[in-house]
Coordinates of C-alpha atoms in Angstrom, one line a residue:
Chain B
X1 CA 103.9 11.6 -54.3
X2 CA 104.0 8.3 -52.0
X3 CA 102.4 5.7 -53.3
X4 CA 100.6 2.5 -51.8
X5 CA 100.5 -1.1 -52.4
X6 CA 97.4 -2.9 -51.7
X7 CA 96.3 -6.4 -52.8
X8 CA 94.5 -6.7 -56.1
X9 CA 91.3 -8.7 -54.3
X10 CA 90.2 -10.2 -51.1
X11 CA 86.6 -12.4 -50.0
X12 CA 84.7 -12.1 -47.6
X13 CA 81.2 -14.0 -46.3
X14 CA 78.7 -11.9 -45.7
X15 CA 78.5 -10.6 -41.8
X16 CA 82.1 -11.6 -40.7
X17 CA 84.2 -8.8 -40.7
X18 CA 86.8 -8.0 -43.1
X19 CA 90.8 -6.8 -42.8
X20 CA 91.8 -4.9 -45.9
X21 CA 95.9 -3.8 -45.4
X22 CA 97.5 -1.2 -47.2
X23 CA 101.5 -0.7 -47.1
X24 CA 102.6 2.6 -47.8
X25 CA 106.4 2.6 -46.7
X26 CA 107.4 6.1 -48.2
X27 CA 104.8 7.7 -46.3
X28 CA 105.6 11.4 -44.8
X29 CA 104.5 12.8 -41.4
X30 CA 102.1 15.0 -43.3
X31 CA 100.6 12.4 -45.0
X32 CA 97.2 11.5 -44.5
X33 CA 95.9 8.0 -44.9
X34 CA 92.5 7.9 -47.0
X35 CA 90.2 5.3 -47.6
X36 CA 87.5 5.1 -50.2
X37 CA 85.2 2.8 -52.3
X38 CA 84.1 2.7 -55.5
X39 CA 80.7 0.9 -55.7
X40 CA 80.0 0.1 -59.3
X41 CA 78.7 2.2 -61.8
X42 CA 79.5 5.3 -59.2
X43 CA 82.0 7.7 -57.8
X44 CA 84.7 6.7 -55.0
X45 CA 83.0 7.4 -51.4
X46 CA 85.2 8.3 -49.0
X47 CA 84.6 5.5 -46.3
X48 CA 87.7 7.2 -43.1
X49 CA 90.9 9.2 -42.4
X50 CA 93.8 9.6 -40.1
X51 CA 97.3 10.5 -39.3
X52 CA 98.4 8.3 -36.4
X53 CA 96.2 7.3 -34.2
X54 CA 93.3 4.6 -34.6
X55 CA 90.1 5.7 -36.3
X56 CA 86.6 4.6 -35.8
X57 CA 83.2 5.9 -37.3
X58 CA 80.2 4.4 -38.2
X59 CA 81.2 2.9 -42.1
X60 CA 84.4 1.7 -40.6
X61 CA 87.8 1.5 -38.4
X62 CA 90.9 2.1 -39.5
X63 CA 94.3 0.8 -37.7
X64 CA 97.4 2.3 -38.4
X65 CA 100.6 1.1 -37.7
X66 CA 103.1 2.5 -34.8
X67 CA 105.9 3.2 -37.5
X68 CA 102.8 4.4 -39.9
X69 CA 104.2 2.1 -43.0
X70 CA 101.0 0.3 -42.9
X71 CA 97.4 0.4 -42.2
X72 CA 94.5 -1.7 -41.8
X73 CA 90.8 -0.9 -43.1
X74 CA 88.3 -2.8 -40.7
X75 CA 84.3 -3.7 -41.8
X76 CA 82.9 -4.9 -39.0
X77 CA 80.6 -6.8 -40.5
X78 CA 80.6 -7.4 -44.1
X79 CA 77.7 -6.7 -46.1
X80 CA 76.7 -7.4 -49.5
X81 CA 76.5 -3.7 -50.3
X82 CA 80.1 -3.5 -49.3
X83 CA 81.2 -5.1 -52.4
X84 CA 83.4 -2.6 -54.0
X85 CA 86.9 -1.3 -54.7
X86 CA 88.6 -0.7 -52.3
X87 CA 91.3 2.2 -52.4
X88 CA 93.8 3.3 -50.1
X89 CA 95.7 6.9 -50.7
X90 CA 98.2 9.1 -49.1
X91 CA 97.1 13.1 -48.6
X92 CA 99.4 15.6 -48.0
X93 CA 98.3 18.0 -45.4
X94 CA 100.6 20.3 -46.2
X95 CA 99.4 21.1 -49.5
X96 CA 95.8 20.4 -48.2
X97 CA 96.4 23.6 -46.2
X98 CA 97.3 25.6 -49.6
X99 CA 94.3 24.1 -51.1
X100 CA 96.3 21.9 -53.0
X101 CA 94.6 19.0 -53.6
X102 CA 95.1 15.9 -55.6
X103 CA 94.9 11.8 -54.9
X104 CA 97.1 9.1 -56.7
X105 CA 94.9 6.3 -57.0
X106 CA 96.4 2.9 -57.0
X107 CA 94.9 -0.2 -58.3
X108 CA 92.7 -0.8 -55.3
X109 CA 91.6 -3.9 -53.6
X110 CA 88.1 -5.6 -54.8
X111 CA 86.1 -6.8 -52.2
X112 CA 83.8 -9.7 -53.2
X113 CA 81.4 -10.9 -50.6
X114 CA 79.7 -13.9 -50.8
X115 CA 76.2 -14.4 -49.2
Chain D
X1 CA 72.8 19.1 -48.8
X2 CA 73.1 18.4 -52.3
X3 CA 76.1 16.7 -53.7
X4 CA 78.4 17.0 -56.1
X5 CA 76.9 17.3 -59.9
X6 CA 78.1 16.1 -63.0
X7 CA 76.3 17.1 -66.1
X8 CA 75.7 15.5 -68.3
X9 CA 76.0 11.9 -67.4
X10 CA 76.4 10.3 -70.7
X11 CA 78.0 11.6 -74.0
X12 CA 79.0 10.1 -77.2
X13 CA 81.2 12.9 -79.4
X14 CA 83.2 11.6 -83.1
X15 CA 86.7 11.5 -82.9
X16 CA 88.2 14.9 -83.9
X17 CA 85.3 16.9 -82.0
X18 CA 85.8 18.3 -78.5
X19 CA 83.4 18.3 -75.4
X20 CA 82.8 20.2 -72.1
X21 CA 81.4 18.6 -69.3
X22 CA 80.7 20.1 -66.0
X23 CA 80.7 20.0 -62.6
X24 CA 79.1 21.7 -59.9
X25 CA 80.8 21.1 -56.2
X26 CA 79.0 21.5 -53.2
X27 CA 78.1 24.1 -51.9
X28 CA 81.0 25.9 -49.8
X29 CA 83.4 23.4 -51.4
X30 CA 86.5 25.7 -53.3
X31 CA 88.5 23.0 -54.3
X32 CA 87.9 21.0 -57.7
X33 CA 89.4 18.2 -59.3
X34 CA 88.7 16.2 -62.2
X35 CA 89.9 12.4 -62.6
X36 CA 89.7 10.2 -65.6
X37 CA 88.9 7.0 -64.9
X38 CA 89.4 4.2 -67.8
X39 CA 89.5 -0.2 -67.4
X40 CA 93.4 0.2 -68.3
X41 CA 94.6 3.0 -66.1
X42 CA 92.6 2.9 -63.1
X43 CA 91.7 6.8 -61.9
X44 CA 93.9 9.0 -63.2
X45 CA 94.1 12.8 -61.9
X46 CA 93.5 15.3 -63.9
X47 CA 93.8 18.9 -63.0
X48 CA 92.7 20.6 -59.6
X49 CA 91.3 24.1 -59.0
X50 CA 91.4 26.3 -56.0
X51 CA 89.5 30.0 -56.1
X52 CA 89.6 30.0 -59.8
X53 CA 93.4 28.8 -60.3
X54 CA 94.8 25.9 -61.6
X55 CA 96.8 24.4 -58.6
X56 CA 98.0 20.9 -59.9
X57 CA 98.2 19.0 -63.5
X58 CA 98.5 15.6 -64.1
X59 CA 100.2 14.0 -66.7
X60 CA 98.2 14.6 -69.8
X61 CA 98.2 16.0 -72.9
X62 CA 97.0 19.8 -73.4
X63 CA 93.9 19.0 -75.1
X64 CA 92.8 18.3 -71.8
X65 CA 92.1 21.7 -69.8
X66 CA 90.0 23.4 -67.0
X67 CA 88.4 26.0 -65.8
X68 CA 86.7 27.5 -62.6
X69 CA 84.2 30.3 -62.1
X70 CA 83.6 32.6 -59.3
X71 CA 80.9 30.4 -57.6
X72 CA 83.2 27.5 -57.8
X73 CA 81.9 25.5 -60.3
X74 CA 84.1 23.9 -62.7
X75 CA 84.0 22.9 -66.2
X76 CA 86.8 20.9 -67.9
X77 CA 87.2 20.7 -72.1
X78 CA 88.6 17.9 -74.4
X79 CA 89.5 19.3 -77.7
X80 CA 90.6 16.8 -81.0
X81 CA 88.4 13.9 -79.3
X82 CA 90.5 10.4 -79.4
X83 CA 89.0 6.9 -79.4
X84 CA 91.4 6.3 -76.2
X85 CA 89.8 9.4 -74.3
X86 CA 86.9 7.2 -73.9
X87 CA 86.5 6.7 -70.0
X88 CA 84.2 8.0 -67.1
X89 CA 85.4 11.4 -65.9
X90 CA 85.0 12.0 -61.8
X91 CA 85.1 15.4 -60.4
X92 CA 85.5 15.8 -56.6
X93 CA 84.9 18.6 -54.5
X94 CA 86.2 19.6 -51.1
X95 CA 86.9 22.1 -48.3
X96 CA 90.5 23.3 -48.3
X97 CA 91.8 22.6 -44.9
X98 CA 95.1 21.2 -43.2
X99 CA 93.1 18.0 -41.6
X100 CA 93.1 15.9 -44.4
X101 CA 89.3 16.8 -45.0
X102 CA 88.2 14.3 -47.3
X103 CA 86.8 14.9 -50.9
X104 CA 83.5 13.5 -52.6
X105 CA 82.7 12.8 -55.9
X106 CA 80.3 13.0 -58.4
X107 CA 78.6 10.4 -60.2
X108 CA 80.9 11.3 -63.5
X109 CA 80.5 11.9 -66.9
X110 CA 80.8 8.9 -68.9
X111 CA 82.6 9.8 -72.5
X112 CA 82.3 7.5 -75.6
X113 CA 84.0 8.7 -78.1
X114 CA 83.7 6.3 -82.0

């Protein structure tokens, strides 16, 4: 399973936007890149995915490298309530089509905003 | 729609006893997982059920095991309760699909075990 190295905690102020980076240099070409968040006291939310093009939706954007080693998670505009953990993780699509389905969770990067 | 359900929410067991906990995906969702989550190891995966089969283990001890019914819900049992299998336990539920379709979780079960 590739893994992914992401740093263990970033700040932010509240309404600038934030850059969260992700390295994941054993990454296959069926490997999706996932990004959740773990708010405390809950269950990770998935915030976006892709393969290999640029992603936007309404949580987030996410930037992936040309070369795919590396990607970017982008908040816009930080909020308070988008204090969490922050995890990047590889999905194989492959096994995705099998129904075979299963995330290595890293350590995560914490995202403290401050007001 | 309704999301994925965990029940029950909190649970304290003695060492030496076991436990089930549940989970109950959403609806159309035929993939299950179960993760362990604990301060020291971070989320840990578990085991992962497609249509009622075990498709992929983690690294744990086989007091640990799993289950899935028919309707796709999924129950997972602890047997000979250790103070170290005190943690939050995350199930996720998703469509099967080549896109790297995203999972979601539940709230979890949290597990205290003196």
């Amino acid at each position: 399973d590739a893994k992914t190295t992401q740093p263990n905690s970033m700040e932010s102020n509240e309404e600038e936007p934030v850059h969260l980076p992700c390295n994941h240099s054993t990454i296959s070409g069926t490997d999706y890149i996932h990004w959740y968040r773990q708010l405390p006291s809950q269950g990770p939310e998935y915030v976006i995915h892709g393969l290999t093009s640029n992603v936007n939706n309404r949580m987030a954007s996410l930037a992936i490298a040309e070369d795919r080693k590396s990607s970017t998670l982008i908040l816009h505009r930080a909020t308070l309530r988008d204090a969490a953990v922050y995890y990047c993780i590889l999905r194989d699509g492959l096994r995705a089509t099998s129904g075979t389905y299963k995330y290595i969770f890293g350590t995560g990067t914490r995202l403290k905003v401050l007001a | 729609k309704a999301g994925v359900t965990q029940t029950p929410r909190y649970l304290i067991k003695t060492r030496g006893q076991q436990v089930t906990l549940s989970c109950s995906p959403i609806s159309g969702h035929r993939s299950v997982s179960w993760y362990q989550q604990t301060p020291g190891q971070g989320l840990q995966f578990l085991f992962e059920y497609f249509s009622e089969t075990q498709r992929n283990k983690g690294n744990f001890p086989g007091r640990f095991s799993g289950r899935q019914f028919s309707n796709s819900r999924s129950e997972m049992n602890v047997s000979t309760l250790e103070l170290g299998d005190s943690a939050l336990y995350l199930c996720a539920s998703s469509r099967a699909g080549g896109d790297g379709t995203e999972a979601f979780f539940g709230q979890g079960t949290r597990l205290t075990v003196v």
